[in-house]
Backbone as a printed PyTorch tensor [residue, N CA C, xyz], in Angstrom:
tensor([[[ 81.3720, 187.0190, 137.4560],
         [ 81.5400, 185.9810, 138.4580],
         [ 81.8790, 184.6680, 137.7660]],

        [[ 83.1890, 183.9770, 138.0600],
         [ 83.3670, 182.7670, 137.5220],
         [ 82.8030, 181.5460, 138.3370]],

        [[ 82.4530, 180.6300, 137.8500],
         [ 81.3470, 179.6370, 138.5040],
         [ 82.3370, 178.3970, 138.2590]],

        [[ 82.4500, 178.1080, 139.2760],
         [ 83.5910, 176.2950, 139.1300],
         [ 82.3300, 175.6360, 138.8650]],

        [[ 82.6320, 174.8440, 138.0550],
         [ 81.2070, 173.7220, 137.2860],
         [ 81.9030, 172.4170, 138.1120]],

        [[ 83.0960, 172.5840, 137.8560],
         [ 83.9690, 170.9930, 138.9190],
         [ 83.1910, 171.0390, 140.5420]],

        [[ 83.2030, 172.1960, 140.6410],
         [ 82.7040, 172.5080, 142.4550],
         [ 81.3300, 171.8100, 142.1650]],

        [[ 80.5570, 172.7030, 141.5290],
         [ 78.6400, 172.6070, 140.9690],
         [ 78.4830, 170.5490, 140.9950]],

        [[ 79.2380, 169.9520, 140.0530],
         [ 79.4760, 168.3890, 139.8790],
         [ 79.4410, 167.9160, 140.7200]],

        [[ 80.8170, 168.1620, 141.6300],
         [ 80.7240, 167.5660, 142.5850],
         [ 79.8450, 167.6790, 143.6820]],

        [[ 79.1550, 168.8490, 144.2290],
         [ 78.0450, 168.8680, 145.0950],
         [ 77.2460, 168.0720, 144.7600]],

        [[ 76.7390, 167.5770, 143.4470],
         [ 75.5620, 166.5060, 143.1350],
         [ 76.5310, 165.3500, 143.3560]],

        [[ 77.2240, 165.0690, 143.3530],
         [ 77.7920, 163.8380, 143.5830],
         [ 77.6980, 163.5230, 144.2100]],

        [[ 77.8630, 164.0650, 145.3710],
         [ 78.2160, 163.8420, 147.0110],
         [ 77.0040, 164.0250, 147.6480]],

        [[ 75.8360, 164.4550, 147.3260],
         [ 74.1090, 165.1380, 147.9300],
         [ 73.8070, 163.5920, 148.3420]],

        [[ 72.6780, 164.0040, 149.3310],
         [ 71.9660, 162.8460, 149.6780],
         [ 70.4580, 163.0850, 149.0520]],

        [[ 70.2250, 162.0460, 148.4170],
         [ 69.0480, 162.2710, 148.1000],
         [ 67.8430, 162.0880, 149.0090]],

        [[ 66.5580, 162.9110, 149.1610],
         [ 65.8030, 162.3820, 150.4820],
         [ 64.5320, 162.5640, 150.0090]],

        [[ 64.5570, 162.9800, 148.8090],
         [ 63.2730, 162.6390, 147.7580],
         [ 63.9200, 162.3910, 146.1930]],

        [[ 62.8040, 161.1260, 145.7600],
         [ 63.2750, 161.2940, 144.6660],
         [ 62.0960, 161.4730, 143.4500]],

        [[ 62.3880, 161.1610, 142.1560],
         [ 61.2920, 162.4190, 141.4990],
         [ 59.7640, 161.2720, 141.7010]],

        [[ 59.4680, 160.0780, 141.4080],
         [ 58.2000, 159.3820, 141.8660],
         [ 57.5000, 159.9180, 143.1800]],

        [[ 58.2820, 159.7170, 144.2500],
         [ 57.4390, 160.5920, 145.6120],
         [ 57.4040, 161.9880, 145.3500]],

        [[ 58.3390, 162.9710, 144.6390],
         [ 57.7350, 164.2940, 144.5200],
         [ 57.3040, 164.0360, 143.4620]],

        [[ 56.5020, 163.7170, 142.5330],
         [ 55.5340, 163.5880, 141.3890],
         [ 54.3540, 163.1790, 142.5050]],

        [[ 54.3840, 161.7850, 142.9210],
         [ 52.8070, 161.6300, 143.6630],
         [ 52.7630, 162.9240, 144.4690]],

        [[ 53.4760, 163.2130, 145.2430],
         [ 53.1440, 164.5290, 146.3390],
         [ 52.5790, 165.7140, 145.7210]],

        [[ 53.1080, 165.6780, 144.4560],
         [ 52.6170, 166.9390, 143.4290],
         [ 50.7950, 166.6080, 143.1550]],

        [[ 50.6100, 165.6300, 142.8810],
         [ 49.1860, 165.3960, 142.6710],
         [ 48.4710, 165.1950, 144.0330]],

        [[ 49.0770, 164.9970, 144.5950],
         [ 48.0090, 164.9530, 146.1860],
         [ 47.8750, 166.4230, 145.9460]],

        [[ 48.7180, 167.5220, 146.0810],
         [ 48.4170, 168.4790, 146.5660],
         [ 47.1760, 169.2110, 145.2580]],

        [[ 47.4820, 169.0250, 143.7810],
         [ 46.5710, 169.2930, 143.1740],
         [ 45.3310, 168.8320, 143.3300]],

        [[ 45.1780, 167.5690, 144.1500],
         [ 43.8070, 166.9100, 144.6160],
         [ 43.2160, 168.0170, 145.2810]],

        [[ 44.1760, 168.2800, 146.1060],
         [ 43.5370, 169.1830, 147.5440],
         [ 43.3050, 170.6090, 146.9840]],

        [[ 44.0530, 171.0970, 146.2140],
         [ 43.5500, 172.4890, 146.0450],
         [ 42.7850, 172.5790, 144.9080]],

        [[ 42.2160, 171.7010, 144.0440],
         [ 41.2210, 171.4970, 143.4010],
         [ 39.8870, 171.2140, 144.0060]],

        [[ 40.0280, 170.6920, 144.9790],
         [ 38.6320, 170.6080, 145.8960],
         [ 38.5360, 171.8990, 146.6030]],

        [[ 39.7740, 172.4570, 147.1710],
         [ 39.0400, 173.7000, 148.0040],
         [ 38.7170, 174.7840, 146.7530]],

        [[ 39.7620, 174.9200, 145.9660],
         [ 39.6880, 176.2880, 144.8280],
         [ 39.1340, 175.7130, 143.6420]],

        [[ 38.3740, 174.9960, 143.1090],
         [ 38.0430, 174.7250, 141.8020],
         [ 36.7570, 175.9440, 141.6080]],

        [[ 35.7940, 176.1430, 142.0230],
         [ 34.7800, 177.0060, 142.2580],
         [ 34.9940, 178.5120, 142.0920]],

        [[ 36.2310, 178.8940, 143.1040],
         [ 36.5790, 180.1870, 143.0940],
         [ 37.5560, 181.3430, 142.1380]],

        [[ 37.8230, 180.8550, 140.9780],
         [ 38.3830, 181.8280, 139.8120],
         [ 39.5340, 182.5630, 140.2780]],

        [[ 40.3780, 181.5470, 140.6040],
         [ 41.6930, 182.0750, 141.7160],
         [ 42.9560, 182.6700, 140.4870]],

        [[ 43.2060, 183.3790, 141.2610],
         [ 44.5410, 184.1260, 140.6100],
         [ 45.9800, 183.1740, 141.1810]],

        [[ 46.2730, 182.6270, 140.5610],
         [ 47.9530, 181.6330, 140.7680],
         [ 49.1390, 182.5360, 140.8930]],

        [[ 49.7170, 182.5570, 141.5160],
         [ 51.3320, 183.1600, 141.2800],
         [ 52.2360, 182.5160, 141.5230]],

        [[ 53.0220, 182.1580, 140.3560],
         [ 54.6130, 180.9500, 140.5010],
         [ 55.2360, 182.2460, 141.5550]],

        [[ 56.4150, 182.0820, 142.4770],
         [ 56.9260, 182.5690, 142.6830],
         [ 58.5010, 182.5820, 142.0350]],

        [[ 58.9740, 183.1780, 141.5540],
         [ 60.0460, 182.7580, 140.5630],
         [ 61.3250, 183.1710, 141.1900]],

        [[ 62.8940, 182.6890, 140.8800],
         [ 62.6320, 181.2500, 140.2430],
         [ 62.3540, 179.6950, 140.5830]],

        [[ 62.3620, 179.9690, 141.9790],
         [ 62.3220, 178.5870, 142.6970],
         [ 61.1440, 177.9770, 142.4170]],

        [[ 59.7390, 178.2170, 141.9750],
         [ 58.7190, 178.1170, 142.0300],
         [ 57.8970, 178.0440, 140.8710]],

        [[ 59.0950, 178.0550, 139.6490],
         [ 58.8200, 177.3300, 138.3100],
         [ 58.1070, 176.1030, 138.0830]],

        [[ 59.3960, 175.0280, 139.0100],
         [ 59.0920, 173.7860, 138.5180],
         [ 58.0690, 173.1040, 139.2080]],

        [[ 57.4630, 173.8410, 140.3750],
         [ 56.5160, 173.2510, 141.0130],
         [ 55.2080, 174.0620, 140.4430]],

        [[ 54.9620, 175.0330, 140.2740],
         [ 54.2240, 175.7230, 139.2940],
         [ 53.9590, 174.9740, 138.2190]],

        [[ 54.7680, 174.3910, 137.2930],
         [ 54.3040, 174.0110, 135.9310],
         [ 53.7210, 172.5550, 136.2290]],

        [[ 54.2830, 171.9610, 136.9940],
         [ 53.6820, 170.5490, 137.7060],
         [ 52.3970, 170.4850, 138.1280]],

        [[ 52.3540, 171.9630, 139.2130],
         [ 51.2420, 171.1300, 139.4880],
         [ 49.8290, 172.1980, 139.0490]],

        [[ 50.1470, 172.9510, 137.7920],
         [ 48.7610, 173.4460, 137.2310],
         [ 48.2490, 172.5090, 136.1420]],

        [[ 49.5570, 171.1750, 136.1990],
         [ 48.3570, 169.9630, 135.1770],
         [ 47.2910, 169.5220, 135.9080]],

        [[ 47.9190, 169.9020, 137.3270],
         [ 46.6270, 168.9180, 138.4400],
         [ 45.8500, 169.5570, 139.0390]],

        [[ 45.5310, 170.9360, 138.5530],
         [ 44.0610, 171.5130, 138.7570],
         [ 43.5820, 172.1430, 137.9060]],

        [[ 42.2670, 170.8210, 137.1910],
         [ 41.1870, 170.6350, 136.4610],
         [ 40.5600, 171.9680, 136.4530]],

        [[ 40.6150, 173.1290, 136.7430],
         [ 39.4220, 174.0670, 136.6340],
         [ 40.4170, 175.4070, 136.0910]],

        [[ 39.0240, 176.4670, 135.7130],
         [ 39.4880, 177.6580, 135.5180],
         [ 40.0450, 178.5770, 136.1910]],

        [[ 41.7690, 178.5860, 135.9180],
         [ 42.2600, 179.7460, 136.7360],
         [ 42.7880, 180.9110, 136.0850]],

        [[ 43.4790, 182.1050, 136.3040],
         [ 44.1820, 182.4750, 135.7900],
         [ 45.7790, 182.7900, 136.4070]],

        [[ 46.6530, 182.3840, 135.8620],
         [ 47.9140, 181.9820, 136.1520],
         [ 49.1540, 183.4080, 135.6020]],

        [[ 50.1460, 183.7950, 136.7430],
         [ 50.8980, 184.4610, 136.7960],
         [ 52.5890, 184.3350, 137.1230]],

        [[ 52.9830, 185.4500, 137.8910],
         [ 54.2200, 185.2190, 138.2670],
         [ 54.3410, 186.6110, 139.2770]],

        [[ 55.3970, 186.5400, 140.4500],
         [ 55.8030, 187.5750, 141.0220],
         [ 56.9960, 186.9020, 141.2360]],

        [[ 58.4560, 188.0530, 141.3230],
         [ 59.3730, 187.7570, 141.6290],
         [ 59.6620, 188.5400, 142.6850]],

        [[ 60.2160, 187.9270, 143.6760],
         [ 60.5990, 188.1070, 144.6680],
         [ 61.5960, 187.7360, 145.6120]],

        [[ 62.9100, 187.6640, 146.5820],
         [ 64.0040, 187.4440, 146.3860],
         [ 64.9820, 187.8100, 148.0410]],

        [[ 65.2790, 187.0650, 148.4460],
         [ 65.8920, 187.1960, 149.5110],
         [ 67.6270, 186.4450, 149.2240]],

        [[ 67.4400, 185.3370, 148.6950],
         [ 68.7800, 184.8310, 148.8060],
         [ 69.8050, 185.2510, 148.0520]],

        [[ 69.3470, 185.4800, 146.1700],
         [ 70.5290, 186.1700, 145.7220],
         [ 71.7520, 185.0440, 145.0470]],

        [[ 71.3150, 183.5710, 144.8850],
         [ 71.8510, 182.4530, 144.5160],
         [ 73.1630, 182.4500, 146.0560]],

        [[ 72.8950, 182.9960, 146.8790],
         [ 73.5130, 182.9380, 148.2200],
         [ 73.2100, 181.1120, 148.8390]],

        [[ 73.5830, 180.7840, 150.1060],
         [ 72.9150, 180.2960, 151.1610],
         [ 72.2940, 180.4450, 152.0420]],

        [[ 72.6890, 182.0260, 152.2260],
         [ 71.9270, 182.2500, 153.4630],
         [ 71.4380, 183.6280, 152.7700]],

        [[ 70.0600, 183.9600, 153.8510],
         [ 69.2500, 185.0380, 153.3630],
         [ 69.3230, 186.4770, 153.5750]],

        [[ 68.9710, 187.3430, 152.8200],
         [ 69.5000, 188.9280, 152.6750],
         [ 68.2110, 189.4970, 153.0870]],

        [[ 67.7760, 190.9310, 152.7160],
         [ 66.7900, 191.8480, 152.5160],
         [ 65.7080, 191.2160, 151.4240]],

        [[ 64.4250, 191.5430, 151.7060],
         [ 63.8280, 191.4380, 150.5460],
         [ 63.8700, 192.2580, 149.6080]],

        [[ 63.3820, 191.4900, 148.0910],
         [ 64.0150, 192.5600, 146.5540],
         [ 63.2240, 191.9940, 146.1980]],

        [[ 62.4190, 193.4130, 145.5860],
         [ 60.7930, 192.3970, 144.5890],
         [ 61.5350, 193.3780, 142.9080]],

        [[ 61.4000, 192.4540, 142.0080],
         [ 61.6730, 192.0870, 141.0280],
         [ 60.7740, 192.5360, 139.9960]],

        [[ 59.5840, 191.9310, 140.7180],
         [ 58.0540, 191.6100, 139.4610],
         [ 57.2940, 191.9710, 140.4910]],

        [[ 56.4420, 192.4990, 140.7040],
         [ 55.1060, 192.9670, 141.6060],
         [ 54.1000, 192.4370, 140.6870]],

        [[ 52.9350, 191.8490, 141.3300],
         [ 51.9740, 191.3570, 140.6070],
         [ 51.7070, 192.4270, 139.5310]],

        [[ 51.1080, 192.3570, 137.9990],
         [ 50.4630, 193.1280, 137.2120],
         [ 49.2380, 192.6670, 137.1110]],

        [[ 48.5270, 191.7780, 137.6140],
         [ 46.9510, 192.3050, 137.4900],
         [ 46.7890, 192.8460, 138.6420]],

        [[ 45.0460, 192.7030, 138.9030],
         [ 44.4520, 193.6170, 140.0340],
         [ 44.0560, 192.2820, 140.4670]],

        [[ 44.4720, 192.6200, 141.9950],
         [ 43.8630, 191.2460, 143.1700],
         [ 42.9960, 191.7640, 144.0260]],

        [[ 42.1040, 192.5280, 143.8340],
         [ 41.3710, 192.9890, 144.5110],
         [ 40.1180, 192.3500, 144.2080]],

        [[ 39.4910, 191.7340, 145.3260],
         [ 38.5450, 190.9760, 145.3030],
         [ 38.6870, 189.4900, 144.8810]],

        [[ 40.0400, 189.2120, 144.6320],
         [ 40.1520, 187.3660, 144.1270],
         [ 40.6420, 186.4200, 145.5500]],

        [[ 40.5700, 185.6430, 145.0850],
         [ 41.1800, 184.6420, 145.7130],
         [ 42.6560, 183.9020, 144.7560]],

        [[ 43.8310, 184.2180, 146.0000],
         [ 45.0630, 184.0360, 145.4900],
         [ 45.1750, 183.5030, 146.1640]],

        [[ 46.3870, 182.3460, 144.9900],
         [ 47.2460, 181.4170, 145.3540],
         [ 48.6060, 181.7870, 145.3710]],

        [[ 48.9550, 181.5440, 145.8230],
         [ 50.8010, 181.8080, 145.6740],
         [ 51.6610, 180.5410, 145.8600]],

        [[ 52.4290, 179.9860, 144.7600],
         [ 53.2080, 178.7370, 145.2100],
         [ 54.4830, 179.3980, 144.6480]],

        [[ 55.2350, 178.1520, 146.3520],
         [ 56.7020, 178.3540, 145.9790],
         [ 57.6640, 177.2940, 146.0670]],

        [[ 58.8180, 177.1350, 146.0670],
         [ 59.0560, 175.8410, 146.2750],
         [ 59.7160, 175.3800, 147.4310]],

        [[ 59.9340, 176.0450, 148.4480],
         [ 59.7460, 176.1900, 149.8000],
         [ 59.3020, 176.6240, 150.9740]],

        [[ 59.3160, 176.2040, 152.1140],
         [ 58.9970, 177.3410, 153.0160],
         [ 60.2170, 177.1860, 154.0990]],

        [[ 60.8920, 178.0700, 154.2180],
         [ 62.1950, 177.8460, 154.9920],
         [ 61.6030, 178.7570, 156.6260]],

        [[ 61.9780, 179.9730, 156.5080],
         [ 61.7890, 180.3930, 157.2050],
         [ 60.7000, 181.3600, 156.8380]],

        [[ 60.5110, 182.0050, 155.6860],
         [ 59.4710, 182.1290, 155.0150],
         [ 59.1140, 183.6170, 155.2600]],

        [[ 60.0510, 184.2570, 155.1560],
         [ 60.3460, 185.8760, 155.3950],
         [ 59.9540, 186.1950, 153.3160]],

        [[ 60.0490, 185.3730, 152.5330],
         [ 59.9910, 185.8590, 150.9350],
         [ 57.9640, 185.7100, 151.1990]],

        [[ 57.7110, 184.3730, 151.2480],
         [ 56.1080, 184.3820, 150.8130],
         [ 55.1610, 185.1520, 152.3140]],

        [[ 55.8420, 185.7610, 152.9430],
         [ 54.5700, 186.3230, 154.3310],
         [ 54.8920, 187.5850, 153.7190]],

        [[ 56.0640, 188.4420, 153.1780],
         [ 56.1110, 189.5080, 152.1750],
         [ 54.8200, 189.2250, 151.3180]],

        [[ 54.4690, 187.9920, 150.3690],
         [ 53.9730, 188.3490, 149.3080],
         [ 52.7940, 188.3990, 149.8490]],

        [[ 52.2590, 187.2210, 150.8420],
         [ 51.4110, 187.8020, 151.7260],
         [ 50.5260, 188.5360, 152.0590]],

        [[ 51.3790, 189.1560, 152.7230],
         [ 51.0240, 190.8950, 153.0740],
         [ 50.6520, 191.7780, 152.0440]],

        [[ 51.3270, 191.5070, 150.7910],
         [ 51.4140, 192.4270, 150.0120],
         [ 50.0350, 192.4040, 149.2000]],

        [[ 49.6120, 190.7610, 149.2330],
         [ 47.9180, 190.5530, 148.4630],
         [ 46.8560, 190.8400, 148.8780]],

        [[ 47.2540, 190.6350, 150.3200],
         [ 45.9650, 191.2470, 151.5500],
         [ 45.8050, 192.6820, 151.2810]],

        [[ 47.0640, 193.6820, 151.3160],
         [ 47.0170, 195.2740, 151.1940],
         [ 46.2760, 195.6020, 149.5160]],

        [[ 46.6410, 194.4330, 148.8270],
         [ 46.1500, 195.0400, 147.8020],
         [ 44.6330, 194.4530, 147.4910]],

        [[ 44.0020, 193.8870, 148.1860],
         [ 42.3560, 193.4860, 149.0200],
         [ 42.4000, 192.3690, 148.0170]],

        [[ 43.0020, 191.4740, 148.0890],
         [ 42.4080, 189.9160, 147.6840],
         [ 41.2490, 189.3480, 148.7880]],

        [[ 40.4440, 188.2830, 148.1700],
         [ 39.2480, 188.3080, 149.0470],
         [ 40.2280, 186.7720, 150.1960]],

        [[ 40.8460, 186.4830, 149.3340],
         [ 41.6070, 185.1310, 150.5930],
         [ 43.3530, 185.1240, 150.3280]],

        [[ 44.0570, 185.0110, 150.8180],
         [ 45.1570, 184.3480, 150.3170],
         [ 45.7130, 183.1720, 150.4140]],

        [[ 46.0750, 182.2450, 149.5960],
         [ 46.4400, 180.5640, 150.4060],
         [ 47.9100, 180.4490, 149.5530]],

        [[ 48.4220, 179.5380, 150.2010],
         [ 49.8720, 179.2260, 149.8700],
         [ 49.7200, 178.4180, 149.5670]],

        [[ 50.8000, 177.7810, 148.6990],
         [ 51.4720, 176.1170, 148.3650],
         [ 52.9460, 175.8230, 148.0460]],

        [[ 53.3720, 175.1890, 148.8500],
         [ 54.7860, 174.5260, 148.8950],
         [ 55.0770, 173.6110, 148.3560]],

        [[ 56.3540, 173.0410, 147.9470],
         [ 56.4080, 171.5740, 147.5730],
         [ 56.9840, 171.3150, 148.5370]],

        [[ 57.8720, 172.0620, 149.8140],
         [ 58.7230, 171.2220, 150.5140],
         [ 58.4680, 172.3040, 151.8100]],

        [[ 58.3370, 171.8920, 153.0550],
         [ 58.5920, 172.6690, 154.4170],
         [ 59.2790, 171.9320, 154.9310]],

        [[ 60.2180, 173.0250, 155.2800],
         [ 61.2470, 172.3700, 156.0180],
         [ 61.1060, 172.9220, 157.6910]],

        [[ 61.4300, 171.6050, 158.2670],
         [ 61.3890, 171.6370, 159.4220],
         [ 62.0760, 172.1760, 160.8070]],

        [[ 61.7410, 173.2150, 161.1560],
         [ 63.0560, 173.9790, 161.9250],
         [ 61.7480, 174.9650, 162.7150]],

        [[ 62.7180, 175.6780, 164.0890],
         [ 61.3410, 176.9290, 164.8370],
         [ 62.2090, 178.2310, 164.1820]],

        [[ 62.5810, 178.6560, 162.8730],
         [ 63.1570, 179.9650, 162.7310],
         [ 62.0120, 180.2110, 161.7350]],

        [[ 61.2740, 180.3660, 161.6940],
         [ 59.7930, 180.6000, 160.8820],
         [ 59.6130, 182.2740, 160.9860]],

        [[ 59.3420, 182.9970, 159.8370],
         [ 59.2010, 184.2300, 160.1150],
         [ 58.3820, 184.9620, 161.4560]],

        [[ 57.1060, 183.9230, 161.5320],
         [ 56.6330, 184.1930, 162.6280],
         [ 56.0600, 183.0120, 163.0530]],

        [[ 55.3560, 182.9890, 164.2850],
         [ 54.7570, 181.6690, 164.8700],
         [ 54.0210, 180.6460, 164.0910]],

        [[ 53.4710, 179.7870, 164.1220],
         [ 52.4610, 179.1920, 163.4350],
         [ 53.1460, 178.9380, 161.7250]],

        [[ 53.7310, 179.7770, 161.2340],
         [ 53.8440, 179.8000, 159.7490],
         [ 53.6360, 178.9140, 159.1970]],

        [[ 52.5190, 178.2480, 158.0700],
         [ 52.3490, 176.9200, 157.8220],
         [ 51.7770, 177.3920, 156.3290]],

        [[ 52.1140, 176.8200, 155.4730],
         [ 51.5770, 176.5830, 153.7710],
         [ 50.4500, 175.9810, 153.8950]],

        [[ 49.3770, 176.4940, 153.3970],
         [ 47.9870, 175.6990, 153.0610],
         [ 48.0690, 174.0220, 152.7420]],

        [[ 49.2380, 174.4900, 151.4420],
         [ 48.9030, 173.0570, 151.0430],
         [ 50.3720, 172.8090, 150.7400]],

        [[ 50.8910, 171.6730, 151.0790],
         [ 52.3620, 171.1640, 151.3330],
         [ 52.6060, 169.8910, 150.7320]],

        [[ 53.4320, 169.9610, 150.2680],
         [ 53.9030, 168.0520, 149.4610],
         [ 54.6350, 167.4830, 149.9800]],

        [[ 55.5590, 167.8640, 150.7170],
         [ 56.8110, 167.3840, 151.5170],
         [ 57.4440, 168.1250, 152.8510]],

        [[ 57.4390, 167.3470, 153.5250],
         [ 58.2830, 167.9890, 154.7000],
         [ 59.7680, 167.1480, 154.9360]],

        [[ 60.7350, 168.1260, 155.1360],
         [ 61.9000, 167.6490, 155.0470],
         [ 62.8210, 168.5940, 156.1870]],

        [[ 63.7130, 167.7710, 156.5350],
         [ 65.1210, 168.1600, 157.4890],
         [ 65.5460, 169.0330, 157.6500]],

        [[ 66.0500, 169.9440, 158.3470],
         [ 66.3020, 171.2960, 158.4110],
         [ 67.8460, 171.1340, 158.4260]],

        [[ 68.1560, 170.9920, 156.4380],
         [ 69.3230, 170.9580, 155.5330],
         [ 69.4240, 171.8990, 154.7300]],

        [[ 70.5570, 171.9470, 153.6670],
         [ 70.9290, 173.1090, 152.8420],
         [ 70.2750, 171.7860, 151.0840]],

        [[ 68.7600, 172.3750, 151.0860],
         [ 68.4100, 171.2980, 149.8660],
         [ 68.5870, 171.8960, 148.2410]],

        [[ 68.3860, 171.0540, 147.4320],
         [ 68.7660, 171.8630, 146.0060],
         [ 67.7700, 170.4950, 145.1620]],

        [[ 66.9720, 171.0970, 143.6690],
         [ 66.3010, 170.1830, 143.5160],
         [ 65.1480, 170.6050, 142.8080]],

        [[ 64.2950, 170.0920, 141.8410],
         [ 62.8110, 170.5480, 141.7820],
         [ 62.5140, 171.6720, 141.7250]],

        [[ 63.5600, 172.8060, 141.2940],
         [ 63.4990, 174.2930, 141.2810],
         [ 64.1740, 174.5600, 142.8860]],

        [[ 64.5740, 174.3060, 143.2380],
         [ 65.4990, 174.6900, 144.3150],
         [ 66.9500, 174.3660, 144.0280]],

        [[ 67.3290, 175.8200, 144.2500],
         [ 68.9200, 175.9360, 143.9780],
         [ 70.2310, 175.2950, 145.0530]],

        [[ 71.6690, 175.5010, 143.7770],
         [ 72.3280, 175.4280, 144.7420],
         [ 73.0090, 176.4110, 144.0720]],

        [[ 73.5570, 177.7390, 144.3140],
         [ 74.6920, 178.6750, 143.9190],
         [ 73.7390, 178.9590, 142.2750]],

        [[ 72.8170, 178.5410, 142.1510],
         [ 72.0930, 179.3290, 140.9090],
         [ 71.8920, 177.9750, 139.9240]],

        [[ 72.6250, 176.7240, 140.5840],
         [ 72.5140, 175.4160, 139.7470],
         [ 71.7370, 174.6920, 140.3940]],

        [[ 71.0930, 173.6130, 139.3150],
         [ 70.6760, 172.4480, 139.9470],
         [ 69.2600, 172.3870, 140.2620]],

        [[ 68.4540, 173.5340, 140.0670],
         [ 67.1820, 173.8580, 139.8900],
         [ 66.4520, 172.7870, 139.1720]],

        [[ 66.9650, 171.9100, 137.8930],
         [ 66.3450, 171.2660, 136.9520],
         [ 66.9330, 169.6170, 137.6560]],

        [[ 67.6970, 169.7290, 139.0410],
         [ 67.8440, 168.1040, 138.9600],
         [ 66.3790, 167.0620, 139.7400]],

        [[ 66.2430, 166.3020, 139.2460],
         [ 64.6060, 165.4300, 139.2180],
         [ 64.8320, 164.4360, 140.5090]],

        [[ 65.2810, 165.0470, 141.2090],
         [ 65.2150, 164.5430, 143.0310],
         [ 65.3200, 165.7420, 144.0330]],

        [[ 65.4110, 165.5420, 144.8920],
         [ 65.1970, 166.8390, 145.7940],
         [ 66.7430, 166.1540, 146.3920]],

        [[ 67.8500, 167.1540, 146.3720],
         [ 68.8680, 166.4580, 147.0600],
         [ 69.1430, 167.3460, 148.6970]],

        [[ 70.1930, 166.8410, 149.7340],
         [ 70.9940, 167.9140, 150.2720],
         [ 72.5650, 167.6770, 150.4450]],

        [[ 73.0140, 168.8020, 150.5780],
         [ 73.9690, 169.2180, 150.3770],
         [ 74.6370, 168.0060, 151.3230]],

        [[ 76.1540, 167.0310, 151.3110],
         [ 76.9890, 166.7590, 151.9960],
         [ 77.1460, 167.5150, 153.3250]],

        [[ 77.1300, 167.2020, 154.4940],
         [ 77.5160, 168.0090, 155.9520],
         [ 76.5080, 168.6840, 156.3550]],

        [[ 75.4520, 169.4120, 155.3820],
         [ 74.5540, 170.5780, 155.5460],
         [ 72.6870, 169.8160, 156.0090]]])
């Protein structure tokens, strides 16, 4: 697959920015406030969700002070696409979640058909809780199912095509230090 880098450029050129990295840095530590008070006690199992869920992962396990143990599951609907496919698990957890309390962060919640998969999948395998964390929900009613809401959330934003903070655009742009969106989108 050849990748126009002129195309990739210019999309950051033209993005609107609607966070930039100071408000998602403070938002990152609010939320480590908050899930350090509910989970500091409980010996929680973490899962980055990868790859979107790197850069909010590495952020914000500076900002909870206690003992966890920290992972990864990959899991996958888009495909460096825009729009979303089948789910494709990648990485299935390798420890045992049976009996923990899991976290799962990702770096969105769109419609959220990838993390109610992973979900499901921690409950079947008898975790004693499961809680989420987002850096960004975006605002729209196409939610996998009713109610769908992240425990703990840093940002809520526009129901746009965003790229940013570990959120892609075409497989780029994951590492740019604002949350942008796309021109028109």
């Amino acid at each position: 697959m050849s990748v126009d880098l002129d195309h990739i450029r210019q999309v950051m050129e033209e993005a609107d920015c609607l966070y930039n990295e100071q408000q998602i840095e403070d938002a990152i530590a609010t939320m480590g406030h908050s899930i350090t008070e509910k989970l500091a006690d409980s010996n929680p199992l973490v899962f980055c969700v990868m790859n979107g869920g790197l850069v909010i992962t590495g952020k914000l396990l500076t900002h909870m002070q206690f003992p966890l143990e920290a992972s990864y599951v990959h899991a996958t609907r888009y495909r460096d696409q825009l729009t979303g496919g089948r789910l494709e698990w990648k990485v299935r957890p390798s420890q045992s979640i049976k009996g923990r309390t899991v976290l799962i962060i990702d770096d969105i919640l769109d419609e959220g058909h990838t993390l109610d998969a992973i979900i499901d999948f921690c409950k079947e395998e008898g975790a004693a809780s499961v809680l989420t964390a987002v850096l960004v929900d975006k605002k729209h009613d196409r939610k996998a199912r009713p109610g769908l809401k992240a425990d703990f959330t840093g940002l809520e934003i526009e129901d746009r095509y965003i790229f940013g903070y570990g959120l892609d655009y075409q497989g780029y742009w994951r590492n740019a230090n604002g949350i942008y969106a796309l021109k028109g989108h």
